[in-house]
mmCIF file with all atom_site columns, C-alpha atoms in Angstrom:
data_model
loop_
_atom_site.group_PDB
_atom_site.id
_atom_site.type_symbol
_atom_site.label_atom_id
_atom_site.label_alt_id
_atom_site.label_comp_id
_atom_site.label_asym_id
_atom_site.label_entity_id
_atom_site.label_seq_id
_atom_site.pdbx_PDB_ins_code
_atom_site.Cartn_x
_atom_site.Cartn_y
_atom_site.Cartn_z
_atom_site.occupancy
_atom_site.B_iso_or_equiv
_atom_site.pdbx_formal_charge
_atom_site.auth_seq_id
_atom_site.auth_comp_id
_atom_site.auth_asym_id
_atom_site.auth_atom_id
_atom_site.pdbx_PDB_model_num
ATOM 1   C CA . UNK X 1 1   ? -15.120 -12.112 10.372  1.00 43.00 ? 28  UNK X CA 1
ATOM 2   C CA . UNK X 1 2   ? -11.051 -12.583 10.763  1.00 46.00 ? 29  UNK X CA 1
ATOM 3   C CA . UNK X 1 3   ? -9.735  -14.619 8.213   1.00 51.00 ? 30  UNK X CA 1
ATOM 4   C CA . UNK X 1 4   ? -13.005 -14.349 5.858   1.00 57.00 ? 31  UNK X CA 1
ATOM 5   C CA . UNK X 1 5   ? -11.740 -12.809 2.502   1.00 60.00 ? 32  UNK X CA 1
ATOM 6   C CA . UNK X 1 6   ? -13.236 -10.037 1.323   1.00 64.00 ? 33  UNK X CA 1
ATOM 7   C CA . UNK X 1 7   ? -12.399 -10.776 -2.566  1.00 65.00 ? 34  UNK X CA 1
ATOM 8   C CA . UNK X 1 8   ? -11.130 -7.032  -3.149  1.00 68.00 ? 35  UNK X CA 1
ATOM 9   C CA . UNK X 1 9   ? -7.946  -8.201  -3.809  1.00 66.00 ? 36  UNK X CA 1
ATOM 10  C CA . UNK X 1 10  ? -8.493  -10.830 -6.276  1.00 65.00 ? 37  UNK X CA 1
ATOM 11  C CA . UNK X 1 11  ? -11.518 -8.384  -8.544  1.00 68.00 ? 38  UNK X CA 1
ATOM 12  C CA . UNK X 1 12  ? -8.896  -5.693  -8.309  1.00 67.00 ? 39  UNK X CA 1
ATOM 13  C CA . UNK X 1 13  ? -6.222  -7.846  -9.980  1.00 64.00 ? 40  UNK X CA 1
ATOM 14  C CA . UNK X 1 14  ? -8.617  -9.822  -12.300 1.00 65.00 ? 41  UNK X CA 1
ATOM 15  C CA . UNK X 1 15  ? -10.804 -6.754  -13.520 1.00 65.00 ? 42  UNK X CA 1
ATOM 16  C CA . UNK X 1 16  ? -8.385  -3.906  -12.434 1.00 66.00 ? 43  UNK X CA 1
ATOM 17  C CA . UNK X 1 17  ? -9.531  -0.703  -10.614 1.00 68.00 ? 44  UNK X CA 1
ATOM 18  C CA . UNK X 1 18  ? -9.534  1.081   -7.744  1.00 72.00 ? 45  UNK X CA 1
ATOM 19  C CA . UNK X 1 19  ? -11.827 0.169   -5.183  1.00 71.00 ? 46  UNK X CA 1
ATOM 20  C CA . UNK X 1 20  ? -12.685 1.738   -1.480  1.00 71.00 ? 47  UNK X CA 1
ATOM 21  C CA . UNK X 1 21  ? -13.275 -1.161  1.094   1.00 70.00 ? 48  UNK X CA 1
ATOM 22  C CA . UNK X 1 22  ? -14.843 0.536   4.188   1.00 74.00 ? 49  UNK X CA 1
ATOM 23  C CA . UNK X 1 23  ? -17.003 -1.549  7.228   1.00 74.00 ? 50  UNK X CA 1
ATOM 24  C CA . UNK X 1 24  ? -17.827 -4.057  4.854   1.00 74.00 ? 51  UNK X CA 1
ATOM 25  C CA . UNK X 1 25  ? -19.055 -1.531  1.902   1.00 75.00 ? 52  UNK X CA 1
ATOM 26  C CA . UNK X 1 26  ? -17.537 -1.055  -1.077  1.00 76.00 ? 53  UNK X CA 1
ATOM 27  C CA . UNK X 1 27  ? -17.043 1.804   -3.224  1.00 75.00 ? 54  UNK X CA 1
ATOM 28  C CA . UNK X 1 28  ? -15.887 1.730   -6.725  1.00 75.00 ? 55  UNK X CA 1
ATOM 29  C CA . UNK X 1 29  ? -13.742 4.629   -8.074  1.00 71.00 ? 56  UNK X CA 1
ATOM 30  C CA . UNK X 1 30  ? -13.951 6.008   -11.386 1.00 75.00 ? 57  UNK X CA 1
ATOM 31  C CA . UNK X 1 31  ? -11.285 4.816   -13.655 1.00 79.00 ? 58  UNK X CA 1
ATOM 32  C CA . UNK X 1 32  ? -8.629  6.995   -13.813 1.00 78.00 ? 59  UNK X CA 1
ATOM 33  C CA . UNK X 1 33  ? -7.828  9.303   -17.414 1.00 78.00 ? 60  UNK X CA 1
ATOM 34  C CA . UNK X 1 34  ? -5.472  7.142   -19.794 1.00 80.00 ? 61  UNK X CA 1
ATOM 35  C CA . UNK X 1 35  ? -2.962  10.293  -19.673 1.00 81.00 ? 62  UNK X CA 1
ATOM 36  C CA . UNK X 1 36  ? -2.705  9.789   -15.196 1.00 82.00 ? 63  UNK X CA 1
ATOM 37  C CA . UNK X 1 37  ? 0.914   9.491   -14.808 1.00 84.00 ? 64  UNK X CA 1
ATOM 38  C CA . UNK X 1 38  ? 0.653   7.550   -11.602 1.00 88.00 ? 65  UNK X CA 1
ATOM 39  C CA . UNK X 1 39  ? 1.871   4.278   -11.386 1.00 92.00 ? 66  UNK X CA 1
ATOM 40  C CA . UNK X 1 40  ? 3.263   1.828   -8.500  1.00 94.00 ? 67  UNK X CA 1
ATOM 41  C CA . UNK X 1 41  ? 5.596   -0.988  -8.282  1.00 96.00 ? 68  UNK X CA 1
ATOM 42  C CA . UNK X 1 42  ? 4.750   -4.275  -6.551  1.00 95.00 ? 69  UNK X CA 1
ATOM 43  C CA . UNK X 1 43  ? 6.842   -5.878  -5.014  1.00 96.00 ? 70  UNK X CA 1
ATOM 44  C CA . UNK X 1 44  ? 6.457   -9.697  -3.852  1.00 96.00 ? 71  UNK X CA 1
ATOM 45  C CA . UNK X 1 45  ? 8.405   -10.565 -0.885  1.00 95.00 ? 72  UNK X CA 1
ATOM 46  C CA . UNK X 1 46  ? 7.790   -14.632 -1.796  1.00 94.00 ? 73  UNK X CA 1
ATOM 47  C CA . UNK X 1 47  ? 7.141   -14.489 1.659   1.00 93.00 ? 74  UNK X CA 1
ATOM 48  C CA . UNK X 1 48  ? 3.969   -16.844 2.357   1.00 92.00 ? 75  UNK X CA 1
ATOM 49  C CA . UNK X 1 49  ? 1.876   -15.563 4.818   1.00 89.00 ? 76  UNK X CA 1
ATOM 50  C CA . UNK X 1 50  ? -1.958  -16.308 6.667   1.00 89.00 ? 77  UNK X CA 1
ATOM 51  C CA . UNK X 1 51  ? -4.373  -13.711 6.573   1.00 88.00 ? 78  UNK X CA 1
ATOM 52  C CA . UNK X 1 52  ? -6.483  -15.259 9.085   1.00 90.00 ? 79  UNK X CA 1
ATOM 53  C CA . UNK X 1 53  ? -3.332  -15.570 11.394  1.00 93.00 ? 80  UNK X CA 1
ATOM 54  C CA . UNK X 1 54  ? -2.630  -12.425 10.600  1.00 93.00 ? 81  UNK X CA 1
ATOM 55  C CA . UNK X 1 55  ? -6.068  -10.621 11.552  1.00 92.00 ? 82  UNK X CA 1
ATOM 56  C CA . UNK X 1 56  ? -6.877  -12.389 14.335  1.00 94.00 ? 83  UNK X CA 1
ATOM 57  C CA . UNK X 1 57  ? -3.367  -11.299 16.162  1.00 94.00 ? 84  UNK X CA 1
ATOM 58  C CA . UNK X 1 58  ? -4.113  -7.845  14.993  1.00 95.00 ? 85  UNK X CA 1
ATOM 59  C CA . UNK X 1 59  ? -7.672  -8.203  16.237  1.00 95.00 ? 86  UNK X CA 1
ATOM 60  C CA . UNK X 1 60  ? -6.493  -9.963  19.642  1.00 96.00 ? 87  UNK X CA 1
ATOM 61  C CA . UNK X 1 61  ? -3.936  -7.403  20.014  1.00 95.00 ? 88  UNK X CA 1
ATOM 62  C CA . UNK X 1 62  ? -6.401  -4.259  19.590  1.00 95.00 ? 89  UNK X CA 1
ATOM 63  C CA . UNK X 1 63  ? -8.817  -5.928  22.284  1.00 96.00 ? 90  UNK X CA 1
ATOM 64  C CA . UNK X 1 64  ? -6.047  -6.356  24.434  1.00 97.00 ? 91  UNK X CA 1
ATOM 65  C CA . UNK X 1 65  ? -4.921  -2.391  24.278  1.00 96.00 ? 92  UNK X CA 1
ATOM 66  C CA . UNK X 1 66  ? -8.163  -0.474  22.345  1.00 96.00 ? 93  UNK X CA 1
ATOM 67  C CA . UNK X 1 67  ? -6.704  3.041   23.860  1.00 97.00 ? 94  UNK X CA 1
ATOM 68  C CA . UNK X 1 68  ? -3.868  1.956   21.834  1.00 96.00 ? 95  UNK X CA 1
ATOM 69  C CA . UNK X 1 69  ? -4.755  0.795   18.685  1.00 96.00 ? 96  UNK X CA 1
ATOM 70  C CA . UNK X 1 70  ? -8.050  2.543   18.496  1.00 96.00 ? 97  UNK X CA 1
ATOM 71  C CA . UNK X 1 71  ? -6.205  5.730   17.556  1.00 97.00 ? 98  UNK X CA 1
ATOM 72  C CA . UNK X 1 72  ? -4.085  4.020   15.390  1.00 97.00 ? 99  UNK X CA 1
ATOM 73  C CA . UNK X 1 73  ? -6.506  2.631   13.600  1.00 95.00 ? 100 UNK X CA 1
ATOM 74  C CA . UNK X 1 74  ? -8.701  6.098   13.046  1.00 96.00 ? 101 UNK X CA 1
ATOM 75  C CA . UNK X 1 75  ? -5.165  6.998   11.684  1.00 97.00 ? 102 UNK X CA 1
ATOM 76  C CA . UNK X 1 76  ? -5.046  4.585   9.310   1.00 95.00 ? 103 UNK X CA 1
ATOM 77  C CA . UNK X 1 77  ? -9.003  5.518   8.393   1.00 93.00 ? 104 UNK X CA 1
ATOM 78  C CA . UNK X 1 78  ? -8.174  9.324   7.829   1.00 96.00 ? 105 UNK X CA 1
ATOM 79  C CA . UNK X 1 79  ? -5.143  8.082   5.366   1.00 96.00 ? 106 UNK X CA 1
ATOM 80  C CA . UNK X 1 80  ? -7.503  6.128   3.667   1.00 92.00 ? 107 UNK X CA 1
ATOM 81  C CA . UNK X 1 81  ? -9.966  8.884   3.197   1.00 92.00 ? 108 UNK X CA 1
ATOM 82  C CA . UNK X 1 82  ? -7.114  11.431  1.772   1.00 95.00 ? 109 UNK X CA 1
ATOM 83  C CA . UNK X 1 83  ? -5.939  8.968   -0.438  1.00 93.00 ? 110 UNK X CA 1
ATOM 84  C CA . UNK X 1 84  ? -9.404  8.554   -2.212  1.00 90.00 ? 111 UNK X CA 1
ATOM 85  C CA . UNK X 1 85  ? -9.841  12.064  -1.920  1.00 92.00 ? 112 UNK X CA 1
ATOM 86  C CA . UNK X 1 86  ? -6.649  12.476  -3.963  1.00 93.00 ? 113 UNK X CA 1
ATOM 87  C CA . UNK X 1 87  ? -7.918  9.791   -6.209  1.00 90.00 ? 114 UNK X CA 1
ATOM 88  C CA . UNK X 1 88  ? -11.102 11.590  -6.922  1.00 89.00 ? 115 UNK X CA 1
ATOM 89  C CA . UNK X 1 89  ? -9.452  14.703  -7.146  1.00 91.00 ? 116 UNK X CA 1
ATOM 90  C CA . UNK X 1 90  ? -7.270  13.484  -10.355 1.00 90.00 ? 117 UNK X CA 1
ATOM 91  C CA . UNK X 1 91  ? -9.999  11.898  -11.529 1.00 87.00 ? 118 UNK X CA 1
ATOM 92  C CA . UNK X 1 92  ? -12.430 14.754  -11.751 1.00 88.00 ? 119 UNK X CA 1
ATOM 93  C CA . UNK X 1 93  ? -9.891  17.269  -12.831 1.00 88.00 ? 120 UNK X CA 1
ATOM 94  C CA . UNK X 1 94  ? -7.690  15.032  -14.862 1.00 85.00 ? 121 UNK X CA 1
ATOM 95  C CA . UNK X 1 95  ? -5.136  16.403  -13.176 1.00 87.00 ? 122 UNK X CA 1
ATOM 96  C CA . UNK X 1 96  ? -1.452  15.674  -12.114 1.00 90.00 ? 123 UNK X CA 1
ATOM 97  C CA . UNK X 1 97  ? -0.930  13.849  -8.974  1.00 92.00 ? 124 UNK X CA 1
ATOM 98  C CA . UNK X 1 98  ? 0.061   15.438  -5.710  1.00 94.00 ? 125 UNK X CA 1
ATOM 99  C CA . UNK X 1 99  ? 2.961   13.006  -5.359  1.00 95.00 ? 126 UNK X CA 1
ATOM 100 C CA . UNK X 1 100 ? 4.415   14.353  -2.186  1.00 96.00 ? 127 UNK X CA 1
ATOM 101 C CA . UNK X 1 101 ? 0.862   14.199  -0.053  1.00 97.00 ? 128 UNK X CA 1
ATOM 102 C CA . UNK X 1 102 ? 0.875   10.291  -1.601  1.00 96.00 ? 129 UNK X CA 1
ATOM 103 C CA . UNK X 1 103 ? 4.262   9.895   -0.474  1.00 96.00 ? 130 UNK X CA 1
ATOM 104 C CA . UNK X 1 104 ? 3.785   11.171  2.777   1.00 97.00 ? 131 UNK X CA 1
ATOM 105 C CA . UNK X 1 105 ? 0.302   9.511   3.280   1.00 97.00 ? 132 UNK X CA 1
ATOM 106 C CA . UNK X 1 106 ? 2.035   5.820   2.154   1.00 97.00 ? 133 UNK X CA 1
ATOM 107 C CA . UNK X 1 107 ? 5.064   6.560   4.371   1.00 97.00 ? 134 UNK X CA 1
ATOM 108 C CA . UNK X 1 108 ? 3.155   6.957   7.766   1.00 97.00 ? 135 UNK X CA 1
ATOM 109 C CA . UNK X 1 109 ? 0.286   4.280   6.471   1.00 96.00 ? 136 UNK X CA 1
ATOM 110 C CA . UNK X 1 110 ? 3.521   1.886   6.485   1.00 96.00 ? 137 UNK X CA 1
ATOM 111 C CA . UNK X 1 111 ? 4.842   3.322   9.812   1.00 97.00 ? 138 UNK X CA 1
ATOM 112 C CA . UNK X 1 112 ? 1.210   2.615   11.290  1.00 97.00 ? 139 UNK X CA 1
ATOM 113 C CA . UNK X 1 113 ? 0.775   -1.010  9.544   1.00 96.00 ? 140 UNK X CA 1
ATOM 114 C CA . UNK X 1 114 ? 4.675   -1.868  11.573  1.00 96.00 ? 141 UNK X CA 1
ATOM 115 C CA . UNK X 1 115 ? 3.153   -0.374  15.093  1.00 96.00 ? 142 UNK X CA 1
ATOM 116 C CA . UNK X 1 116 ? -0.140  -2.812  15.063  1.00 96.00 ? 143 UNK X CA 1
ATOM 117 C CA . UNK X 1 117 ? 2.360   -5.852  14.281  1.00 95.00 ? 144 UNK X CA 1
ATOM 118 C CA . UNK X 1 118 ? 2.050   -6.911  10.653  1.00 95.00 ? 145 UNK X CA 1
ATOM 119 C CA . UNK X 1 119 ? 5.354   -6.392  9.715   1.00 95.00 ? 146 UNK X CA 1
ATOM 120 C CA . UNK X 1 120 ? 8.091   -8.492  9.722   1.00 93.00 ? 147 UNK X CA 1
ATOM 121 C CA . UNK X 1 121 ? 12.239  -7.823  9.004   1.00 93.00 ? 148 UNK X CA 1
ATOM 122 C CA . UNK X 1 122 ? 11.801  -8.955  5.725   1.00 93.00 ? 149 UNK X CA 1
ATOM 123 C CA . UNK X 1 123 ? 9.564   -6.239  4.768   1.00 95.00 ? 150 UNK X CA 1
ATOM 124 C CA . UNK X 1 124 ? 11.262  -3.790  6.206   1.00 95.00 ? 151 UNK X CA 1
ATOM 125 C CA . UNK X 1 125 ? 14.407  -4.819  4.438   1.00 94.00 ? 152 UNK X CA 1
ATOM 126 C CA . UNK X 1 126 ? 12.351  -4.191  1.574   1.00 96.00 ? 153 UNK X CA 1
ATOM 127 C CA . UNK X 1 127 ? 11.334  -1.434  3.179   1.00 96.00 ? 154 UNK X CA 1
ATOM 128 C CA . UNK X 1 128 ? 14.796  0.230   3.644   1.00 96.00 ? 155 UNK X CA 1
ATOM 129 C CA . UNK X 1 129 ? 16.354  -0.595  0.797   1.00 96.00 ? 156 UNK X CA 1
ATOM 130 C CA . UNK X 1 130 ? 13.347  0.945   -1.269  1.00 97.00 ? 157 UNK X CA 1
ATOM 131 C CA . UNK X 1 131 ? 13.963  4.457   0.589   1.00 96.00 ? 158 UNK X CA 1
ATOM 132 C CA . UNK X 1 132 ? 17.378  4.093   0.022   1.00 96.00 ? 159 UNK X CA 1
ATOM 133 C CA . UNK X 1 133 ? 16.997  4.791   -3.926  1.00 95.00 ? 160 UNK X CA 1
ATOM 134 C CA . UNK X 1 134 ? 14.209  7.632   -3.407  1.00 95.00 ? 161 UNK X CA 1
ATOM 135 C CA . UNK X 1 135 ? 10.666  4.990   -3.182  1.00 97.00 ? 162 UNK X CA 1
ATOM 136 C CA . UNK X 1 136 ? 8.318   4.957   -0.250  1.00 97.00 ? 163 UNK X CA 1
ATOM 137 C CA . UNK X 1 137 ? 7.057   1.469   -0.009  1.00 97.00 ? 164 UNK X CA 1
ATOM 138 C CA . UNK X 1 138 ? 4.239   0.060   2.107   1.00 96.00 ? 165 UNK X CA 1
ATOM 139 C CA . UNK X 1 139 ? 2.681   -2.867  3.431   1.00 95.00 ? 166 UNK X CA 1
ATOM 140 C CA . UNK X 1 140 ? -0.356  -4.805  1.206   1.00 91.00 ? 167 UNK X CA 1
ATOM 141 C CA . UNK X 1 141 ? -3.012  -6.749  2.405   1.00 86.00 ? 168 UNK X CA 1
ATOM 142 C CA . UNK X 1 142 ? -3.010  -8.056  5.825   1.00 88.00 ? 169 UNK X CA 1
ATOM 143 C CA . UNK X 1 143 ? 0.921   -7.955  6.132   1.00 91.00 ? 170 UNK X CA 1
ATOM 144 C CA . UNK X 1 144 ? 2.911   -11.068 7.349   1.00 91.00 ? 171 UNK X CA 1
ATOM 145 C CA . UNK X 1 145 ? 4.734   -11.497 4.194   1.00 92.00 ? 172 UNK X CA 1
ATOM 146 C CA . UNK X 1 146 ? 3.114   -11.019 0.419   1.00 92.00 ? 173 UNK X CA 1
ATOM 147 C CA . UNK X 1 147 ? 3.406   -8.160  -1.501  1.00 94.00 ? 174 UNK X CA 1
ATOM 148 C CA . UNK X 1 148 ? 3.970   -3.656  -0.759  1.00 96.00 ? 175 UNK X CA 1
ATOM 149 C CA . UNK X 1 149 ? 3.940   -1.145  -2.886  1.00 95.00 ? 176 UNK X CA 1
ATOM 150 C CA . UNK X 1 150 ? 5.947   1.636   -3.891  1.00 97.00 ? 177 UNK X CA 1
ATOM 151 C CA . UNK X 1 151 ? 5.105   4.929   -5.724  1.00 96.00 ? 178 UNK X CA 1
ATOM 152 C CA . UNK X 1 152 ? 6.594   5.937   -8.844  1.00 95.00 ? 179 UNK X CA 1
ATOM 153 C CA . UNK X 1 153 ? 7.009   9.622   -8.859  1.00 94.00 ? 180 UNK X CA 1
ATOM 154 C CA . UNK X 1 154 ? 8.746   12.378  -11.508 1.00 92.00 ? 181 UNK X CA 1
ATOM 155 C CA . UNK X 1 155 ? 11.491  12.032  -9.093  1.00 93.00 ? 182 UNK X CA 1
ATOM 156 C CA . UNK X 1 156 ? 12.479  8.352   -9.091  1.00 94.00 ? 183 UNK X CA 1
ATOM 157 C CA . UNK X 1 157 ? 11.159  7.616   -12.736 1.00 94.00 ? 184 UNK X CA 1
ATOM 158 C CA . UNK X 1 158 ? 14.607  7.256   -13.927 1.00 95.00 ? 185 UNK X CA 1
ATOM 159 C CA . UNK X 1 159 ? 15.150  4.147   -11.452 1.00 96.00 ? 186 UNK X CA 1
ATOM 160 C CA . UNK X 1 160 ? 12.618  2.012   -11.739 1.00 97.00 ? 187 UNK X CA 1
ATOM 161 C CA . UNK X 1 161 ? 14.235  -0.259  -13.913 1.00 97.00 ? 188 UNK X CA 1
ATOM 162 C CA . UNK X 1 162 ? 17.643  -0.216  -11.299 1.00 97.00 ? 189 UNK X CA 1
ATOM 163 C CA . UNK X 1 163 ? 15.026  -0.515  -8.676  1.00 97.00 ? 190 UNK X CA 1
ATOM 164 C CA . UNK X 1 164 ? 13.256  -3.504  -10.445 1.00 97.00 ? 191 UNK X CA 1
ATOM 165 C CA . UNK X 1 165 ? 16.995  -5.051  -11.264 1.00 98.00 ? 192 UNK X CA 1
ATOM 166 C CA . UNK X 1 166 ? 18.116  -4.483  -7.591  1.00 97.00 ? 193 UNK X CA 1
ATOM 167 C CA . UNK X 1 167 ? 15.063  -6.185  -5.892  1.00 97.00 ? 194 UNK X CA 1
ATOM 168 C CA . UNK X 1 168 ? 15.459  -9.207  -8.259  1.00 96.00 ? 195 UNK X CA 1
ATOM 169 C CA . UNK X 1 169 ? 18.737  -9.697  -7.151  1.00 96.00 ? 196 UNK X CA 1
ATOM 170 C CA . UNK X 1 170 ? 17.780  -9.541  -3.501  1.00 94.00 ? 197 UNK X CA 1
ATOM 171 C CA . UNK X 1 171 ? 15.500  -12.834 -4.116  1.00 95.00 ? 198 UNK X CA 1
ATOM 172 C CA . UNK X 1 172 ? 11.980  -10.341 -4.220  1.00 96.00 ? 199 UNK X CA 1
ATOM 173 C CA . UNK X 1 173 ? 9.994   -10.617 -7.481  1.00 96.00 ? 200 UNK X CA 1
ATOM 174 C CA . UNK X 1 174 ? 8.424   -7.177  -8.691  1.00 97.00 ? 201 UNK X CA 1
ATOM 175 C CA . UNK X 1 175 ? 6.676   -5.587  -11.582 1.00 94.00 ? 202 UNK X CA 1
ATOM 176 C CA . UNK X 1 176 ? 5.398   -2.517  -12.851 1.00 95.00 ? 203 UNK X CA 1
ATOM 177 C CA . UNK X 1 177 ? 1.757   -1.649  -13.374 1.00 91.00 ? 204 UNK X CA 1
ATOM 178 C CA . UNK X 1 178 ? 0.004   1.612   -13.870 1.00 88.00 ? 205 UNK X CA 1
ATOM 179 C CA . UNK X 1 179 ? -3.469  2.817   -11.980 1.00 83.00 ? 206 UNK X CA 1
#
């Protein structure tokens, strides 16, 4: 039901985890190996938002156009799917992350979250400025404000702490975690 919480998002930051939320199953992931270099940045926009507005225009928009935003919306799906295959696979092999298939897969899973309408210039600011020093960002949650993400890789390691400086400045609260 639009605008009925799932409670993903508060278990996940309470108990920690990773967690696949699919047609109203979920599906716990193995905790990854305490060596996984992987980690994110989140970054809170202090932008208040409604995820209950926020579904139900998404929802009312996809009825209005389905040959539209069905397709996005598989899109979105298959991203989903080769994320937690990636997941698994570093799991199961304790093995080093593919970070350019993550960056790629959170780059168009943004681009997809901005063409169904749960975007807004703030974000994308965010957005922006993020690809500017070498993260790919993307949209959390339901979109409308709140938090994104961005990837840490081998590649931007060194500027996390600029990044984290440079986003403070701008207003945005952030902080460092690690899956």
């Amino acid at each position: 039901t639009p605008g009925t919480p799932s409670g993903i998002d508060n278990s996940l930051c309470t108990h920690g985890g990773t967690m696949v939320f699919k047609e109203g199953q979920f599906t716990a992931l193995k905790a990854f190996p305490s060596n996984t270099p992987l980690s994110i940045v989140i970054i809170d926009s202090c932008i208040p938002k409604s995820t209950h507005k926020m579904v139900s225009a998404v929802k009312e928009k996809q009825q209005e156009m389905p040959k539209t935003f069905d397709p996005i919306f598989t899109s979105i799906d298959s991203i989903s799917e080769c994320c937690s295959q990636e997941f698994n696979r570093i799991i199961t092999e304790n093995s080093i992350p593919n970070y350019k298939l993550l960056q790629d897969l959170i780059f168009i899973n943004h681009q997809l979250l901005c063409a169904i309408g749960v975007s807004r210039p703030e974000l994308d600011v965010i957005h922006q400025f993020a690809q500017s020093m070498g993260f790919v960002t993307k949209i959390t949650g339901s979109g409308g404000g709140g938090c994104m993400l961005a990837l840490i890789t081998p590649s931007n390691e060194d500027l996390v702490f600029t990044f984290m400086e440079a986003l403070s400045e701008r207003s945005f609260k952030s902080f460092r975690t690690r899956l």
